[in-house]
Amino acid sequence: MKSLTIQKNDADQRLDKFLSKNLPNLPQSLLYKYIRKKRIKVNGKRADISTRLREGDVLELYINDEFFEKPEPTYDFLHAGTKLNILYEDENVLVLDKPVGLLSHPDDREYVDTLIGRVKRYLYEKGEYDPESEQSFTPALVNRIDRNTGGIVLAAKTAEALRVLNRKMKDREIHKFYLCAVHGKPQPEAGLLKGYLQKDEQKNKVFVSRDPRPGAKTIETKYRVLRSEKNMSLVEVELLTGRTHQIRAHFASIGCPLVGDGKYGNNQKNRKQGGRRKQFLYSYKTVFDFTTDAGSLENLNGRVFEVENVWFAEQFPNFQ
């Protein structure tokens, strides 16, 4: 018999989910059988697969030693880059400024050098993250932005921080603001764009319509024009919904595509602006506005984090 004590970062998980992560060699069919046959107990008592684990719970595992064997650890994140632009850090969270060109998470082309890989390496080398001592939790990003978009991304160092931030994001108690440069000038100069967004998975492209369609999701994009000149406008955007390519597709749908956007934009106009190939879009400000209890993250309430130098705004002095 072996025993495991549930740590803080492992709490509030279902028993079967925790064991699947912690004992990858144990087939799921056997896992369910062992729980049913009381060969896996919680605090000495029979448990169900859906039992929620609490910090301090003791699991008694009457199963073969072979299922506890783990291969020698190799950490891919140690091959990730080391550069991180940290706007804020405490024991629970990191507020990061992701550069243009860096993936938030791995994809089929890049697996190692991603933002989450750099976060894990940074915390590992600081001694704040040890995969061997964690039974299931790993540091995680709360939000993500496209590879070709830079800006603020939140990372959770603990399971509790991740739960709280995910809830606050869902309840719109964390506000995300973007800067973008668009062709033309949106009319009116401030307003709320509403529409319906549908994704074409094969083309990796979305389409916006004014009327609802089967499978389309509602989108809301709040904006205000900050400055206009030379047939371009600098616009501040607040995302009220966070859909794939929402800002790019929404502004293109009203005839004001983002400067430098080759997928939804106007290549002829982009060439007139010097053939720009990077979309002028940046997640430049995040506001924490908690209206409900945030637990250990209450210190963030009311805080505003802002990227001071957005690369394309600096190219247009009259925009400042």
Tab-separated table of C-alpha atoms in Angstrom:
chain	number	residue	atom	x	y	z
A	1	MET	CA	0.000	0.000	0.000
A	2	LYS	CA	1.163	3.499	-0.820
A	3	SER	CA	-0.282	6.757	0.388
A	4	LEU	CA	-0.431	10.235	-1.112
A	5	THR	CA	-1.289	13.425	0.723
A	6	ILE	CA	-3.170	16.068	-1.248
A	7	GLN	CA	-1.289	19.359	-1.393
A	8	LYS	CA	-2.754	22.824	-1.878
A	9	ASN	CA	-2.206	22.848	-5.640
A	10	ASP	CA	-3.924	19.465	-5.991
A	11	ALA	CA	-7.089	20.395	-4.079
A	12	ASP	CA	-10.548	20.741	-5.614
A	13	GLN	CA	-9.941	18.099	-8.281
A	14	ARG	CA	-11.999	14.989	-8.922
A	15	LEU	CA	-10.354	11.828	-7.637
A	16	ASP	CA	-10.201	10.175	-11.068
A	17	LYS	CA	-8.740	13.289	-12.744
A	18	PHE	CA	-6.034	13.597	-10.084
A	19	LEU	CA	-5.045	9.938	-10.331
A	20	SER	CA	-4.986	9.984	-14.141
A	21	LYS	CA	-2.428	12.804	-14.028
A	22	ASN	CA	-0.390	11.398	-11.158
A	23	LEU	CA	-0.356	7.740	-12.272
A	24	PRO	CA	-0.121	7.864	-16.090
A	25	ASN	CA	0.840	4.168	-16.240
A	26	LEU	CA	-2.444	3.079	-14.654
A	27	PRO	CA	-5.032	2.228	-17.349
A	28	GLN	CA	-8.311	4.070	-16.914
A	29	SER	CA	-10.295	0.820	-16.836
A	30	LEU	CA	-8.212	-0.397	-13.882
A	31	LEU	CA	-8.449	2.996	-12.203
A	32	TYR	CA	-12.239	2.832	-12.162
A	33	LYS	CA	-12.191	-0.827	-11.098
A	34	TYR	CA	-9.822	-0.127	-8.187
A	35	ILE	CA	-11.992	2.725	-6.962
A	36	ARG	CA	-15.098	0.543	-7.206
A	37	LYS	CA	-13.388	-2.344	-5.398
A	38	LYS	CA	-12.200	0.016	-2.597
A	39	ARG	CA	-8.531	-0.528	-3.456
A	40	ILE	CA	-8.293	3.257	-3.623
A	41	LYS	CA	-9.592	5.047	-0.543
A	42	VAL	CA	-9.731	8.642	0.670
A	43	ASN	CA	-9.038	9.135	4.371
A	44	GLY	CA	-9.556	5.423	4.934
A	45	LYS	CA	-13.027	5.383	3.419
A	46	ARG	CA	-14.592	4.328	0.145
A	47	ALA	CA	-14.662	7.082	-2.479
A	48	ASP	CA	-16.345	7.707	-5.809
A	49	ILE	CA	-14.624	8.732	-9.029
A	50	SER	CA	-16.232	12.166	-8.677
A	51	THR	CA	-15.088	12.722	-5.072
A	52	ARG	CA	-13.606	16.220	-4.740
A	53	LEU	CA	-10.219	16.191	-3.060
A	54	ARG	CA	-9.358	18.636	-0.292
A	55	GLU	CA	-5.982	19.799	0.957
A	56	GLY	CA	-4.725	17.331	3.559
A	57	ASP	CA	-6.750	14.369	2.308
A	58	VAL	CA	-4.810	11.085	2.392
A	59	LEU	CA	-5.176	8.629	-0.467
A	60	GLU	CA	-4.525	4.948	0.257
A	61	LEU	CA	-3.592	3.066	-2.908
A	62	TYR	CA	-3.667	-0.743	-2.820
A	63	ILE	CA	-2.282	-1.234	-6.309
A	64	ASN	CA	0.811	-2.798	-7.891
A	65	ASP	CA	4.161	-0.998	-7.635
A	66	GLU	CA	4.578	-1.035	-11.409
A	67	PHE	CA	1.956	1.683	-11.738
A	68	PHE	CA	4.014	4.024	-9.573
A	69	GLU	CA	7.123	3.757	-11.708
A	70	LYS	CA	7.998	6.970	-13.498
A	71	PRO	CA	10.634	7.521	-16.181
A	72	GLU	CA	13.580	9.759	-15.492
A	73	PRO	CA	12.282	13.305	-15.823
A	74	THR	CA	13.209	15.345	-18.883
A	75	TYR	CA	11.900	18.859	-19.040
A	76	ASP	CA	11.326	20.305	-22.484
A	77	PHE	CA	10.830	23.771	-20.990
A	78	LEU	CA	14.518	23.923	-20.082
A	79	HIS	CA	15.164	24.345	-23.811
A	80	ALA	CA	12.818	27.343	-24.009
A	81	GLY	CA	14.189	30.860	-24.203
A	82	THR	CA	14.996	32.813	-21.073
A	83	LYS	CA	13.769	36.269	-22.046
A	84	LEU	CA	10.633	37.412	-20.228
A	85	ASN	CA	9.323	40.949	-19.998
A	86	ILE	CA	7.738	40.955	-16.539
A	87	LEU	CA	5.474	43.890	-15.736
A	88	TYR	CA	4.527	42.553	-12.283
A	89	GLU	CA	5.159	39.497	-10.122
A	90	ASP	CA	4.113	38.227	-6.715
A	91	GLU	CA	3.817	34.785	-5.125
A	92	ASN	CA	0.652	34.020	-7.096
A	93	VAL	CA	0.838	35.619	-10.541
A	94	LEU	CA	3.002	36.976	-13.324
A	95	VAL	CA	1.878	39.831	-15.561
A	96	LEU	CA	3.864	39.476	-18.783
A	97	ASP	CA	4.390	41.501	-21.960
A	98	LYS	CA	4.519	38.885	-24.750
A	99	PRO	CA	6.559	39.939	-27.790
A	100	VAL	CA	5.215	39.690	-31.315
A	101	GLY	CA	6.289	36.390	-32.901
A	102	LEU	CA	6.244	34.264	-29.735
A	103	LEU	CA	3.559	31.598	-29.357
A	104	SER	CA	1.585	31.519	-26.130
A	105	HIS	CA	1.290	27.714	-26.222
A	106	PRO	CA	2.868	25.001	-28.392
A	107	ASP	CA	1.424	24.212	-31.793
A	108	ASP	CA	2.264	21.711	-34.527
A	109	ARG	CA	5.230	23.843	-35.664
A	110	GLU	CA	6.774	24.989	-32.385
A	111	TYR	CA	6.682	22.913	-29.223
A	112	VAL	CA	9.495	24.165	-26.991
A	113	ASP	CA	10.104	27.905	-27.150
A	114	THR	CA	6.733	29.320	-26.188
A	115	LEU	CA	5.608	31.807	-23.574
A	116	ILE	CA	4.402	29.084	-21.209
A	117	GLY	CA	7.687	27.225	-21.752
A	118	ARG	CA	9.649	30.337	-20.768
A	119	VAL	CA	7.431	30.834	-17.712
A	120	LYS	CA	8.045	27.273	-16.525
A	121	ARG	CA	11.794	27.601	-17.073
A	122	TYR	CA	11.891	30.936	-15.242
A	123	LEU	CA	10.008	29.599	-12.212
A	124	TYR	CA	12.001	26.341	-12.218
A	125	GLU	CA	15.320	28.183	-12.211
A	126	LYS	CA	14.041	30.468	-9.434
A	127	GLY	CA	13.186	27.412	-7.359
A	128	GLU	CA	9.464	28.236	-7.336
A	129	TYR	CA	8.386	25.352	-9.554
A	130	ASP	CA	9.518	21.766	-9.117
A	131	PRO	CA	7.639	19.275	-11.309
A	132	GLU	CA	8.752	16.410	-9.075
A	133	SER	CA	7.122	17.881	-5.976
A	134	GLU	CA	3.912	18.824	-7.783
A	135	GLN	CA	1.544	15.912	-8.176
A	136	SER	CA	-0.594	17.430	-10.936
A	137	PHE	CA	-0.364	21.246	-11.152
A	138	THR	CA	1.842	23.146	-13.594
A	139	PRO	CA	2.041	26.936	-14.038
A	140	ALA	CA	-0.483	28.063	-16.622
A	141	LEU	CA	-1.480	31.032	-18.754
A	142	VAL	CA	-4.836	32.567	-17.932
A	143	ASN	CA	-5.304	34.206	-21.334
A	144	ARG	CA	-3.577	33.859	-24.662
A	145	ILE	CA	-2.992	36.100	-27.647
A	146	ASP	CA	-2.040	35.268	-31.212
A	147	ARG	CA	1.572	34.745	-32.239
A	148	ASN	CA	1.559	37.913	-34.353
A	149	THR	CA	0.006	40.029	-31.600
A	150	GLY	CA	2.037	41.292	-28.657
A	151	GLY	CA	0.893	42.341	-25.245
A	152	ILE	CA	-0.203	41.479	-21.742
A	153	VAL	CA	-0.678	37.852	-20.725
A	154	LEU	CA	-1.418	36.666	-17.173
A	155	ALA	CA	0.261	33.546	-15.780
A	156	ALA	CA	-0.807	31.717	-12.619
A	157	LYS	CA	1.836	30.254	-10.340
A	158	THR	CA	-0.626	28.281	-8.206
A	159	ALA	CA	-3.787	26.268	-8.743
A	160	GLU	CA	-5.751	28.662	-6.538
A	161	ALA	CA	-4.582	31.681	-8.547
A	162	LEU	CA	-5.539	29.910	-11.774
A	163	ARG	CA	-9.049	29.143	-10.502
A	164	VAL	CA	-9.608	32.698	-9.281
A	165	LEU	CA	-8.262	34.388	-12.422
A	166	ASN	CA	-10.237	32.087	-14.730
A	167	ARG	CA	-13.393	32.943	-12.826
A	168	LYS	CA	-12.656	36.674	-12.837
A	169	MET	CA	-11.952	36.577	-16.575
A	170	LYS	CA	-15.221	34.743	-17.224
A	171	ASP	CA	-17.173	37.184	-15.029
A	172	ARG	CA	-15.574	40.187	-16.793
A	173	GLU	CA	-13.865	41.441	-13.657
A	174	ILE	CA	-10.612	41.667	-15.607
A	175	HIS	CA	-10.720	44.165	-18.477
A	176	LYS	CA	-8.403	43.845	-21.484
A	177	PHE	CA	-7.619	46.837	-23.678
A	178	TYR	CA	-5.885	46.806	-27.057
A	179	LEU	CA	-4.293	49.438	-29.261
A	180	CYS	CA	-4.600	49.046	-32.997
A	181	ALA	CA	-3.997	51.160	-36.074
A	182	VAL	CA	-6.661	50.849	-38.751
A	183	HIS	CA	-7.066	52.121	-42.276
A	184	GLY	CA	-9.573	54.952	-42.446
A	185	LYS	CA	-11.585	56.292	-39.521
A	186	PRO	CA	-14.366	54.312	-37.811
A	187	GLN	CA	-17.694	56.099	-37.594
A	188	PRO	CA	-18.819	57.078	-35.075
A	189	GLU	CA	-15.488	57.783	-33.358
A	190	ALA	CA	-16.541	55.753	-30.320
A	191	GLY	CA	-19.043	52.968	-30.042
A	192	LEU	CA	-19.856	49.301	-29.595
A	193	LEU	CA	-19.601	46.927	-32.541
A	194	LYS	CA	-21.885	43.896	-32.377
A	195	GLY	CA	-21.980	40.923	-34.674
A	196	TYR	CA	-21.771	37.179	-35.108
A	197	LEU	CA	-18.521	35.352	-35.749
A	198	GLN	CA	-18.118	32.025	-37.490
A	199	LYS	CA	-14.848	30.143	-37.917
A	200	ASP	CA	-13.647	28.221	-40.943
A	201	GLU	CA	-11.291	25.657	-39.411
A	202	GLN	CA	-9.727	24.633	-42.727
A	203	LYS	CA	-8.804	28.199	-43.654
A	204	ASN	CA	-8.076	29.224	-40.045
A	205	LYS	CA	-10.135	32.299	-40.718
A	206	VAL	CA	-13.280	33.796	-39.217
A	207	PHE	CA	-16.181	35.617	-40.808
A	208	VAL	CA	-18.382	38.295	-39.259
A	209	SER	CA	-22.055	38.824	-40.037
A	210	ARG	CA	-24.612	41.256	-38.690
A	211	ASP	CA	-27.304	38.611	-38.381
A	212	PRO	CA	-27.143	35.317	-36.437
A	213	ARG	CA	-26.229	32.184	-38.339
A	214	PRO	CA	-26.031	28.510	-37.314
A	215	GLY	CA	-22.840	27.926	-35.332
A	216	ALA	CA	-21.939	31.618	-35.129
A	217	LYS	CA	-20.978	33.186	-31.793
A	218	THR	CA	-21.958	36.635	-30.566
A	219	ILE	CA	-19.136	39.193	-30.492
A	220	GLU	CA	-18.959	42.645	-28.905
A	221	THR	CA	-16.088	45.060	-29.508
A	222	LYS	CA	-16.025	48.414	-27.718
A	223	TYR	CA	-13.761	51.085	-29.231
A	224	ARG	CA	-12.768	54.743	-29.325
A	225	VAL	CA	-10.604	56.586	-31.827
A	226	LEU	CA	-7.615	58.265	-30.170
A	227	ARG	CA	-6.003	60.025	-33.155
A	228	SER	CA	-6.372	60.097	-36.932
A	229	GLU	CA	-4.027	61.211	-39.695
A	230	LYS	CA	-2.786	60.105	-43.120
A	231	ASN	CA	-5.855	57.919	-43.688
A	232	MET	CA	-5.125	55.933	-40.544
A	233	SER	CA	-6.525	55.939	-37.020
A	234	LEU	CA	-5.140	54.823	-33.685
A	235	VAL	CA	-7.942	53.054	-31.855
A	236	GLU	CA	-8.319	51.771	-28.304
A	237	VAL	CA	-10.389	48.593	-28.096
A	238	GLU	CA	-11.934	46.850	-25.110
A	239	LEU	CA	-12.863	43.236	-25.758
A	240	LEU	CA	-16.219	42.374	-24.218
A	241	THR	CA	-16.027	38.926	-25.797
A	242	GLY	CA	-12.805	37.163	-26.645
A	243	ARG	CA	-13.198	35.233	-29.888
A	244	THR	CA	-10.576	34.111	-32.399
A	245	HIS	CA	-9.292	37.054	-34.505
A	246	GLN	CA	-12.201	39.125	-33.204
A	247	ILE	CA	-10.641	42.585	-33.431
A	248	ARG	CA	-9.082	41.981	-36.851
A	249	ALA	CA	-12.233	40.555	-38.409
A	250	HIS	CA	-14.634	43.004	-36.756
A	251	PHE	CA	-12.844	46.134	-37.966
A	252	ALA	CA	-12.366	44.633	-41.425
A	253	SER	CA	-16.124	44.030	-41.561
A	254	ILE	CA	-16.804	47.774	-41.163
A	255	GLY	CA	-14.277	48.768	-43.815
A	256	CYS	CA	-11.448	49.729	-41.427
A	257	PRO	CA	-9.031	46.767	-41.489
A	258	LEU	CA	-5.924	46.760	-39.324
A	259	VAL	CA	-2.762	48.179	-40.848
A	260	GLY	CA	-0.383	45.332	-41.709
A	261	ASP	CA	-3.026	42.596	-41.507
A	262	GLY	CA	-2.516	40.328	-44.499
A	263	LYS	CA	-5.363	37.932	-43.668
A	264	TYR	CA	-8.259	40.318	-43.067
A	265	GLY	CA	-6.723	43.548	-44.317
A	266	ASN	CA	-6.063	45.352	-47.562
A	267	ASN	CA	-2.677	44.475	-49.066
A	268	GLN	CA	-2.820	47.374	-51.503
A	269	LYS	CA	-3.273	49.842	-48.649
A	270	ASN	CA	-0.601	48.042	-46.623
A	271	ARG	CA	1.873	48.472	-49.473
A	272	LYS	CA	1.142	52.194	-49.527
A	273	GLN	CA	2.160	52.238	-45.870
A	274	GLY	CA	5.547	50.750	-46.671
A	275	GLY	CA	4.565	47.147	-47.217
A	276	ARG	CA	4.029	46.514	-43.506
A	277	ARG	CA	3.722	42.806	-42.717
A	278	LYS	CA	3.035	42.946	-39.004
A	279	GLN	CA	-0.493	43.672	-37.907
A	280	PHE	CA	-0.747	46.839	-35.839
A	281	LEU	CA	-2.397	45.294	-32.792
A	282	TYR	CA	-1.232	45.161	-29.179
A	283	SER	CA	-2.840	44.105	-25.903
A	284	TYR	CA	-1.507	47.104	-24.035
A	285	LYS	CA	-3.545	47.433	-20.824
A	286	THR	CA	-5.191	45.172	-18.236
A	287	VAL	CA	-7.429	46.430	-15.434
A	288	PHE	CA	-8.377	44.368	-12.376
A	289	ASP	CA	-11.843	45.381	-11.187
A	290	PHE	CA	-13.014	42.720	-8.754
A	291	THR	CA	-16.595	42.990	-7.558
A	292	THR	CA	-16.519	39.679	-5.689
A	293	ASP	CA	-14.039	38.084	-3.293
A	294	ALA	CA	-10.663	37.256	-4.844
A	295	GLY	CA	-9.092	35.455	-1.890
A	296	SER	CA	-5.298	35.586	-1.982
A	297	LEU	CA	-5.437	37.751	-5.115
A	298	GLU	CA	-7.325	40.612	-3.492
A	299	ASN	CA	-4.147	42.725	-3.610
A	300	LEU	CA	-4.627	42.981	-7.381
A	301	ASN	CA	-8.008	44.668	-7.109
A	302	GLY	CA	-7.902	48.137	-8.635
A	303	ARG	CA	-4.491	47.619	-10.197
A	304	VAL	CA	-3.822	48.749	-13.768
A	305	PHE	CA	-0.941	47.353	-15.823
A	306	GLU	CA	0.020	49.085	-19.039
A	307	VAL	CA	2.718	48.651	-21.678
A	308	GLU	CA	4.293	52.088	-22.016
A	309	ASN	CA	5.888	51.755	-25.442
A	310	VAL	CA	3.762	50.077	-28.093
A	311	TRP	CA	5.959	49.603	-31.164
A	312	PHE	CA	3.656	50.969	-33.850
A	313	ALA	CA	2.423	53.953	-31.800
A	314	GLU	CA	6.038	55.074	-31.494
A	315	GLN	CA	6.333	55.182	-35.286
A	316	PHE	CA	3.676	57.879	-35.408
A	317	PRO	CA	4.748	60.765	-33.116
A	318	ASN	CA	1.532	62.665	-33.761
A	319	PHE	CA	-0.369	59.800	-32.172
A	320	GLN	CA	1.292	60.341	-28.803
